[in-house]
Each structure stands twice: as C-alpha cells, then as structure tokens.
C-alpha cells in the first residue's frame, strides 16, 4: 500500500482479464492494447485497485443457461434486463485470470464481482440490482480516497457502470479514454457510453495527462 494514500488518487483497473482479451471467451476488440497503459499508469498512482469478473459456472448472464437463447439476446431476470453473454470469467479458470503482462505487484487490492448466480455485476462497486457492494466503496472511504481514475474493459459495460457508480458515491471521477476499449454490441454503444458518463459528471482524460 502507498505510504499516504489519503493524499492520493486511486486508479481503478476494470476487468483486465484473459476472457476479455482477443482470443478470450468474450473478446473486447483490441482489449490487449490497454495492458501497457495500465502498467504505465499504475506506477504513477499512489493506490491501485483492480476489479475481477468472477462468475460461478452456472451464472445466469451466460446464454448457455437459457435454453433457446444465444449470446447477445436480452432476457429478464428478476425484473432486470440482462444481456446474455458467452460463458466467461468462470471462477478459477484461466480466462478469469488477469492478463499475464499485468504487473500484479502494482495492484494494492482486488475486488471480485458477479459471484451471485442470479444477478450480474458490471460495476466494480455494486451489482446491477444495487443490492450488494463489492466492498470497494467502503475500502476507498476507509482510506480517505475521494477521487478515482478508471480504465479497462469494457467501455460500454463494466467501465461505464463503475464510473457512474463512482460519481453517485460522490467521488471525483475521470475516465482514461485511451485506457479503455469497448464491445459495441450495437454500433455506437461506446460513443453513447462516453456521452452518458460525461453528462453524469465524469471527466474524460487521456493517459498522457497524468505524466
Ligand atoms: C463485462 C459483460 C459481461 C465487462 C463483464 O467487463 O465489461 N461485460 N461481464
Ligand atoms: Zn461478466
């Protein structure tokens, strides 16, 4: 841990896991390009956390759990709209590991999400039903961290929802645009996600701004 995290910002690395990389189960186009950005920025921040998508093998966000459905379909689970995904980031599988080039020594704490079979968790802070916290909000609060910079995968899902939750928690929040890649399930999703974040009060910056 940094000597005095109170005075420092926190870098949040979102889901830099093998399954979101090219060749993975739920590949984000060019997702591997942000790994180097993460390693560089991690040296510049006093405190670094990472989120890790961490699903049971029968998670209900998996299309394989819904007869007759395919990835990309949208269903309703417990009243919440759910996009169905290929099986990904199954707990303890290699796909759930962080990309091998990520410098783990720079990560001060890891927060896992998506453990509950019945509810997905895009945000690094809360599940999609906002019923359970991952512990990240309390953790940052305990450390006296009031501002966060986010980067990672995917811009239009986990990064977006993490950034919106950060703002809603009263954290000063910036998105490192060139440290993110998105899925664009529907063309324009990434641009719309950035607009949504900007309107919510997320500052959009570039990695070079921190150097
Ligand atoms: C993510 C879809 C499903 C993400 C995680 O990390 O953006 N997307 N699970
Ligand atoms: Zn997931």
PDB file of C-alpha atoms and ligand atoms in Angstrom:
ATOM      1  CA  UNK A   1       0.000   0.000   0.000  1.00  0.00           C
ATOM      2  CA  UNK A   2       1.125   3.562  -0.618  1.00  0.00           C
ATOM      3  CA  UNK A   3       2.571   5.332   2.402  1.00  0.00           C
ATOM      4  CA  UNK A   4      -0.050   8.022   2.460  1.00  0.00           C
ATOM      5  CA  UNK A   5      -2.981   7.088   0.243  1.00  0.00           C
ATOM      6  CA  UNK A   6      -5.045   9.827   1.842  1.00  0.00           C
ATOM      7  CA  UNK A   7      -3.399  12.427  -0.306  1.00  0.00           C
ATOM      8  CA  UNK A   8      -3.501  10.393  -3.458  1.00  0.00           C
ATOM      9  CA  UNK A   9      -5.905   9.392  -6.167  1.00  0.00           C
ATOM     10  CA  UNK A  10      -6.850   5.818  -6.855  1.00  0.00           C
ATOM     11  CA  UNK A  11      -6.501   4.112 -10.213  1.00  0.00           C
ATOM     12  CA  UNK A  12      -9.242   1.557 -10.857  1.00  0.00           C
ATOM     13  CA  UNK A  13      -8.327  -1.133 -13.409  1.00  0.00           C
ATOM     14  CA  UNK A  14     -11.537  -2.678 -14.673  1.00  0.00           C
ATOM     15  CA  UNK A  15     -11.617  -6.348 -15.696  1.00  0.00           C
ATOM     16  CA  UNK A  16      -8.230  -6.700 -17.406  1.00  0.00           C
ATOM     17  CA  UNK A  17      -8.821 -10.444 -17.686  1.00  0.00           C
ATOM     18  CA  UNK A  18      -7.931 -13.011 -20.335  1.00  0.00           C
ATOM     19  CA  UNK A  19     -11.518 -13.679 -21.383  1.00  0.00           C
ATOM     20  CA  UNK A  20     -11.936 -10.028 -22.396  1.00  0.00           C
ATOM     21  CA  UNK A  21      -8.759 -10.073 -24.465  1.00  0.00           C
ATOM     22  CA  UNK A  22      -8.561 -11.083 -28.156  1.00  0.00           C
ATOM     23  CA  UNK A  23      -8.811 -14.889 -28.243  1.00  0.00           C
ATOM     24  CA  UNK A  24     -10.771 -14.952 -24.980  1.00  0.00           C
ATOM     25  CA  UNK A  25     -14.358 -16.067 -24.438  1.00  0.00           C
ATOM     26  CA  UNK A  26     -15.841 -12.562 -24.601  1.00  0.00           C
ATOM     27  CA  UNK A  27     -13.205 -10.676 -26.540  1.00  0.00           C
ATOM     28  CA  UNK A  28     -13.219  -6.898 -26.497  1.00  0.00           C
ATOM     29  CA  UNK A  29     -11.665  -5.729 -29.786  1.00  0.00           C
ATOM     30  CA  UNK A  30      -8.069  -4.582 -29.169  1.00  0.00           C
ATOM     31  CA  UNK A  31      -8.569  -5.097 -25.436  1.00  0.00           C
ATOM     32  CA  UNK A  32      -4.925  -6.121 -25.044  1.00  0.00           C
ATOM     33  CA  UNK A  33      -3.802  -2.675 -26.187  1.00  0.00           C
ATOM     34  CA  UNK A  34      -4.669  -1.186 -22.806  1.00  0.00           C
ATOM     35  CA  UNK A  35      -2.468  -3.534 -20.771  1.00  0.00           C
ATOM     36  CA  UNK A  36       0.602  -1.408 -21.359  1.00  0.00           C
ATOM     37  CA  UNK A  37      -1.356   1.737 -20.441  1.00  0.00           C
ATOM     38  CA  UNK A  38      -2.402   0.094 -17.181  1.00  0.00           C
ATOM     39  CA  UNK A  39       1.152  -0.843 -16.245  1.00  0.00           C
ATOM     40  CA  UNK A  40       2.454   2.638 -17.008  1.00  0.00           C
ATOM     41  CA  UNK A  41      -0.280   4.445 -15.103  1.00  0.00           C
ATOM     42  CA  UNK A  42      -0.040   2.074 -12.145  1.00  0.00           C
ATOM     43  CA  UNK A  43       3.438   3.430 -11.458  1.00  0.00           C
ATOM     44  CA  UNK A  44       2.063   6.980 -11.260  1.00  0.00           C
ATOM     45  CA  UNK A  45      -0.766   6.458  -8.806  1.00  0.00           C
ATOM     46  CA  UNK A  46      -0.435   6.146  -5.068  1.00  0.00           C
ATOM     47  CA  UNK A  47      -3.102   3.492  -4.883  1.00  0.00           C
ATOM     48  CA  UNK A  48      -4.275   0.951  -7.454  1.00  0.00           C
ATOM     49  CA  UNK A  49      -7.226  -1.417  -7.314  1.00  0.00           C
ATOM     50  CA  UNK A  50      -8.470  -3.922  -9.869  1.00  0.00           C
ATOM     51  CA  UNK A  51     -11.895  -5.410 -10.418  1.00  0.00           C
ATOM     52  CA  UNK A  52     -12.220  -9.029 -11.468  1.00  0.00           C
ATOM     53  CA  UNK A  53     -15.311 -10.519 -13.098  1.00  0.00           C
ATOM     54  CA  UNK A  54     -15.702 -13.799 -11.180  1.00  0.00           C
ATOM     55  CA  UNK A  55     -18.696 -15.893 -12.130  1.00  0.00           C
ATOM     56  CA  UNK A  56     -19.892 -19.310 -10.999  1.00  0.00           C
ATOM     57  CA  UNK A  57     -20.034 -21.735 -13.966  1.00  0.00           C
ATOM     58  CA  UNK A  58     -23.850 -21.574 -13.975  1.00  0.00           C
ATOM     59  CA  UNK A  59     -24.134 -17.778 -13.890  1.00  0.00           C
ATOM     60  CA  UNK A  60     -27.428 -16.553 -15.309  1.00  0.00           C
ATOM     61  CA  UNK A  61     -25.732 -13.983 -17.539  1.00  0.00           C
ATOM     62  CA  UNK A  62     -24.474 -16.930 -19.606  1.00  0.00           C
ATOM     63  CA  UNK A  63     -26.570 -17.741 -22.680  1.00  0.00           C
ATOM     64  CA  UNK A  64     -25.736 -21.398 -22.023  1.00  0.00           C
ATOM     65  CA  UNK A  65     -28.076 -21.247 -19.002  1.00  0.00           C
ATOM     66  CA  UNK A  66     -31.082 -20.232 -21.096  1.00  0.00           C
ATOM     67  CA  UNK A  67     -32.487 -22.868 -23.463  1.00  0.00           C
ATOM     68  CA  UNK A  68     -33.076 -21.485 -26.932  1.00  0.00           C
ATOM     69  CA  UNK A  69     -31.057 -18.323 -26.340  1.00  0.00           C
ATOM     70  CA  UNK A  70     -27.788 -17.132 -27.787  1.00  0.00           C
ATOM     71  CA  UNK A  71     -25.197 -14.570 -26.711  1.00  0.00           C
ATOM     72  CA  UNK A  72     -26.430 -11.082 -27.459  1.00  0.00           C
ATOM     73  CA  UNK A  73     -30.059 -11.938 -26.681  1.00  0.00           C
ATOM     74  CA  UNK A  74     -31.727  -9.920 -23.946  1.00  0.00           C
ATOM     75  CA  UNK A  75     -33.812 -11.604 -21.264  1.00  0.00           C
ATOM     76  CA  UNK A  76     -35.354 -10.517 -17.986  1.00  0.00           C
ATOM     77  CA  UNK A  77     -34.029 -11.936 -14.730  1.00  0.00           C
ATOM     78  CA  UNK A  78     -35.777 -10.933 -11.514  1.00  0.00           C
ATOM     79  CA  UNK A  79     -37.207  -7.895 -13.263  1.00  0.00           C
ATOM     80  CA  UNK A  80     -33.812  -6.740 -14.550  1.00  0.00           C
ATOM     81  CA  UNK A  81     -32.904  -6.627 -18.214  1.00  0.00           C
ATOM     82  CA  UNK A  82     -29.942  -8.912 -18.841  1.00  0.00           C
ATOM     83  CA  UNK A  83     -27.789  -9.203 -21.965  1.00  0.00           C
ATOM     84  CA  UNK A  84     -26.740 -12.820 -22.402  1.00  0.00           C
ATOM     85  CA  UNK A  85     -23.027 -13.463 -22.827  1.00  0.00           C
ATOM     86  CA  UNK A  86     -20.862 -16.409 -23.749  1.00  0.00           C
ATOM     87  CA  UNK A  87     -19.563 -18.256 -20.665  1.00  0.00           C
ATOM     88  CA  UNK A  88     -16.711 -16.075 -19.399  1.00  0.00           C
ATOM     89  CA  UNK A  89     -14.553 -15.374 -16.346  1.00  0.00           C
ATOM     90  CA  UNK A  90     -15.577 -18.565 -14.595  1.00  0.00           C
ATOM     91  CA  UNK A  91     -14.082 -18.629 -11.099  1.00  0.00           C
ATOM     92  CA  UNK A  92     -10.580 -20.188 -11.056  1.00  0.00           C
ATOM     93  CA  UNK A  93     -10.498 -20.683 -14.842  1.00  0.00           C
ATOM     94  CA  UNK A  94      -7.557 -19.277 -16.841  1.00  0.00           C
ATOM     95  CA  UNK A  95      -9.969 -16.925 -18.594  1.00  0.00           C
ATOM     96  CA  UNK A  96     -10.692 -15.234 -15.278  1.00  0.00           C
ATOM     97  CA  UNK A  97      -7.012 -14.535 -14.615  1.00  0.00           C
ATOM     98  CA  UNK A  98      -5.598 -11.100 -15.207  1.00  0.00           C
ATOM     99  CA  UNK A  99      -3.701 -10.715 -18.478  1.00  0.00           C
ATOM    100  CA  UNK A 100      -0.282 -12.285 -17.936  1.00  0.00           C
ATOM    101  CA  UNK A 101       1.526  -8.984 -18.639  1.00  0.00           C
ATOM    102  CA  UNK A 102      -0.340  -7.033 -15.961  1.00  0.00           C
ATOM    103  CA  UNK A 103       2.100  -6.117 -13.212  1.00  0.00           C
ATOM    104  CA  UNK A 104       0.304  -7.624 -10.241  1.00  0.00           C
ATOM    105  CA  UNK A 105       2.776  -6.104  -7.776  1.00  0.00           C
ATOM    106  CA  UNK A 106       1.297  -2.662  -8.533  1.00  0.00           C
ATOM    107  CA  UNK A 107      -2.227  -3.733  -7.585  1.00  0.00           C
ATOM    108  CA  UNK A 108      -2.987  -2.959  -3.944  1.00  0.00           C
ATOM    109  CA  UNK A 109      -6.385  -4.654  -3.753  1.00  0.00           C
ATOM    110  CA  UNK A 110      -8.665  -6.766  -5.945  1.00  0.00           C
ATOM    111  CA  UNK A 111     -12.464  -6.623  -5.866  1.00  0.00           C
ATOM    112  CA  UNK A 112     -14.394  -9.516  -7.359  1.00  0.00           C
ATOM    113  CA  UNK A 113     -17.883  -9.204  -8.781  1.00  0.00           C
ATOM    114  CA  UNK A 114     -20.581 -11.312 -10.419  1.00  0.00           C
ATOM    115  CA  UNK A 115     -20.335 -14.080  -7.818  1.00  0.00           C
ATOM    116  CA  UNK A 116     -24.092 -14.324  -7.285  1.00  0.00           C
ATOM    117  CA  UNK A 117     -25.618 -16.623  -9.916  1.00  0.00           C
ATOM    118  CA  UNK A 118     -28.822 -14.592 -10.070  1.00  0.00           C
ATOM    119  CA  UNK A 119     -27.578 -11.077 -10.627  1.00  0.00           C
ATOM    120  CA  UNK A 120     -24.903  -9.696 -12.912  1.00  0.00           C
ATOM    121  CA  UNK A 121     -22.460  -7.092 -11.718  1.00  0.00           C
ATOM    122  CA  UNK A 122     -20.997  -4.781 -14.307  1.00  0.00           C
ATOM    123  CA  UNK A 123     -19.865  -2.164 -11.834  1.00  0.00           C
ATOM    124  CA  UNK A 124     -16.801  -2.634  -9.667  1.00  0.00           C
ATOM    125  CA  UNK A 125     -18.868  -1.144  -6.811  1.00  0.00           C
ATOM    126  CA  UNK A 126     -22.353  -2.714  -6.810  1.00  0.00           C
ATOM    127  CA  UNK A 127     -24.295  -5.498  -8.517  1.00  0.00           C
ATOM    128  CA  UNK A 128     -26.761  -4.487 -11.223  1.00  0.00           C
ATOM    129  CA  UNK A 129     -29.655  -4.628  -8.747  1.00  0.00           C
ATOM    130  CA  UNK A 130     -27.601  -2.415  -6.408  1.00  0.00           C
ATOM    131  CA  UNK A 131     -28.280  -4.889  -3.632  1.00  0.00           C
ATOM    132  CA  UNK A 132     -24.720  -5.793  -2.746  1.00  0.00           C
ATOM    133  CA  UNK A 133     -21.482  -3.890  -2.546  1.00  0.00           C
ATOM    134  CA  UNK A 134     -18.210  -5.445  -3.639  1.00  0.00           C
ATOM    135  CA  UNK A 135     -16.577  -3.623  -0.744  1.00  0.00           C
ATOM    136  CA  UNK A 136     -14.736  -1.175  -2.983  1.00  0.00           C
ATOM    137  CA  UNK A 137     -16.753   1.867  -1.889  1.00  0.00           C
ATOM    138  CA  UNK A 138     -16.154   1.139   1.798  1.00  0.00           C
ATOM    139  CA  UNK A 139     -12.498   0.430   1.107  1.00  0.00           C
ATOM    140  CA  UNK A 140     -11.908   3.772  -0.625  1.00  0.00           C
ATOM    141  CA  UNK A 141     -13.849   5.559   2.080  1.00  0.00           C
ATOM    142  CA  UNK A 142     -11.707   3.989   4.810  1.00  0.00           C
ATOM    143  CA  UNK A 143      -8.564   5.133   3.006  1.00  0.00           C
ATOM    144  CA  UNK A 144      -9.930   8.646   2.621  1.00  0.00           C
ATOM    145  CA  UNK A 145      -9.719   8.453  -1.164  1.00  0.00           C
ATOM    146  CA  UNK A 146     -12.021  10.999  -2.763  1.00  0.00           C
ATOM    147  CA  UNK A 147     -11.086  10.797  -6.411  1.00  0.00           C
ATOM    148  CA  UNK A 148     -10.668   7.954  -8.833  1.00  0.00           C
ATOM    149  CA  UNK A 149      -9.423   7.429 -12.370  1.00  0.00           C
ATOM    150  CA  UNK A 150     -10.857   4.473 -14.269  1.00  0.00           C
ATOM    151  CA  UNK A 151      -9.664   2.496 -17.247  1.00  0.00           C
ATOM    152  CA  UNK A 152     -10.136  -1.002 -18.605  1.00  0.00           C
ATOM    153  CA  UNK A 153     -12.717  -3.212 -20.286  1.00  0.00           C
ATOM    154  CA  UNK A 154     -15.344  -2.835 -21.497  1.00  0.00           C
ATOM    155  CA  UNK A 155     -16.112   0.876 -22.023  1.00  0.00           C
ATOM    156  CA  UNK A 156     -19.805   0.291 -22.673  1.00  0.00           C
ATOM    157  CA  UNK A 157     -20.375  -2.163 -19.798  1.00  0.00           C
ATOM    158  CA  UNK A 158     -18.183  -2.556 -16.763  1.00  0.00           C
ATOM    159  CA  UNK A 159     -16.218   0.669 -17.158  1.00  0.00           C
ATOM    160  CA  UNK A 160     -19.352   2.737 -17.714  1.00  0.00           C
ATOM    161  CA  UNK A 161     -21.269   1.325 -14.777  1.00  0.00           C
ATOM    162  CA  UNK A 162     -18.256   1.617 -12.497  1.00  0.00           C
ATOM    163  CA  UNK A 163     -17.759   5.259 -13.453  1.00  0.00           C
ATOM    164  CA  UNK A 164     -21.444   6.099 -12.965  1.00  0.00           C
ATOM    165  CA  UNK A 165     -21.429   4.443  -9.545  1.00  0.00           C
ATOM    166  CA  UNK A 166     -18.244   6.297  -8.584  1.00  0.00           C
ATOM    167  CA  UNK A 167     -19.934   9.617  -9.388  1.00  0.00           C
ATOM    168  CA  UNK A 168     -23.050   8.596  -7.478  1.00  0.00           C
ATOM    169  CA  UNK A 169     -20.855   7.886  -4.452  1.00  0.00           C
ATOM    170  CA  UNK A 170     -19.575  11.437  -4.545  1.00  0.00           C
ATOM    171  CA  UNK A 171     -16.114  10.534  -5.844  1.00  0.00           C
ATOM    172  CA  UNK A 172     -14.393  12.863  -8.250  1.00  0.00           C
ATOM    173  CA  UNK A 173     -14.222  10.605 -11.281  1.00  0.00           C
ATOM    174  CA  UNK A 174     -12.260  10.627 -14.512  1.00  0.00           C
ATOM    175  CA  UNK A 175     -12.192   8.126 -17.345  1.00  0.00           C
ATOM    176  CA  UNK A 176      -8.894   7.479 -19.088  1.00  0.00           C
ATOM    177  CA  UNK A 177     -10.266   7.227 -22.612  1.00  0.00           C
ATOM    178  CA  UNK A 178      -7.218   5.676 -24.284  1.00  0.00           C
ATOM    179  CA  UNK A 179      -7.042   3.096 -21.492  1.00  0.00           C
ATOM    180  CA  UNK A 180     -10.449   1.696 -22.431  1.00  0.00           C
ATOM    181  CA  UNK A 181     -11.857  -0.472 -25.200  1.00  0.00           C
ATOM    182  CA  UNK A 182     -15.499  -1.357 -25.738  1.00  0.00           C
ATOM    183  CA  UNK A 183     -17.701  -4.078 -27.173  1.00  0.00           C
ATOM    184  CA  UNK A 184     -20.114  -2.016 -29.360  1.00  0.00           C
ATOM    185  CA  UNK A 185     -22.694  -4.810 -29.438  1.00  0.00           C
ATOM    186  CA  UNK A 186     -24.819  -2.227 -31.245  1.00  0.00           C
ATOM    187  CA  UNK A 187     -22.805   0.237 -33.288  1.00  0.00           C
ATOM    188  CA  UNK A 188     -22.467   3.490 -31.345  1.00  0.00           C
ATOM    189  CA  UNK A 189     -22.648   1.914 -27.868  1.00  0.00           C
ATOM    190  CA  UNK A 190     -19.140   3.101 -26.990  1.00  0.00           C
ATOM    191  CA  UNK A 191     -19.827   6.699 -28.041  1.00  0.00           C
ATOM    192  CA  UNK A 192     -23.137   6.687 -26.199  1.00  0.00           C
ATOM    193  CA  UNK A 193     -21.442   5.295 -23.075  1.00  0.00           C
ATOM    194  CA  UNK A 194     -18.879   8.118 -23.155  1.00  0.00           C
ATOM    195  CA  UNK A 195     -21.634  10.702 -23.569  1.00  0.00           C
ATOM    196  CA  UNK A 196     -23.589   9.195 -20.702  1.00  0.00           C
ATOM    197  CA  UNK A 197     -20.534   9.283 -18.451  1.00  0.00           C
ATOM    198  CA  UNK A 198     -19.704  12.856 -19.447  1.00  0.00           C
ATOM    199  CA  UNK A 199     -23.287  14.014 -18.734  1.00  0.00           C
ATOM    200  CA  UNK A 200     -23.105  12.346 -15.323  1.00  0.00           C
ATOM    201  CA  UNK A 201     -20.023  14.360 -14.435  1.00  0.00           C
ATOM    202  CA  UNK A 202     -17.211  12.001 -15.408  1.00  0.00           C
ATOM    203  CA  UNK A 203     -14.176  13.855 -16.714  1.00  0.00           C
ATOM    204  CA  UNK A 204     -12.731  12.340 -19.878  1.00  0.00           C
ATOM    205  CA  UNK A 205      -8.929  12.451 -19.894  1.00  0.00           C
ATOM    206  CA  UNK A 206      -6.015  10.701 -21.571  1.00  0.00           C
ATOM    207  CA  UNK A 207      -3.223   8.636 -20.029  1.00  0.00           C
ATOM    208  CA  UNK A 208      -0.678  11.266 -21.066  1.00  0.00           C
ATOM    209  CA  UNK A 209      -2.396  13.827 -18.847  1.00  0.00           C
ATOM    210  CA  UNK A 210      -1.002  12.050 -15.766  1.00  0.00           C
ATOM    211  CA  UNK A 211       2.642  12.102 -16.833  1.00  0.00           C
TER     212      UNK A 211
HETATM  213  C1  LIG B   1     -18.250  -7.327 -18.818  1.00  0.00           C
HETATM  214  C2  LIG B   1     -20.003  -8.258 -19.979  1.00  0.00           C
HETATM  215  C3  LIG B   1     -20.126  -9.256 -19.047  1.00  0.00           C
HETATM  216  C4  LIG B   1     -17.231  -6.256 -18.731  1.00  0.00           C
HETATM  217  C5  LIG B   1     -18.366  -8.320 -17.867  1.00  0.00           C
HETATM  218  O1  LIG B   1     -16.196  -6.447 -18.082  1.00  0.00           O
HETATM  219  O2  LIG B   1     -17.463  -5.171 -19.341  1.00  0.00           O
HETATM  220  N1  LIG B   1     -19.086  -7.301 -19.867  1.00  0.00           N
HETATM  221  N2  LIG B   1     -19.291  -9.283 -17.993  1.00  0.00           N
HETATM  222 ZN1  LIG B   2     -19.369 -10.972 -16.676  1.00  0.00          ZN
END
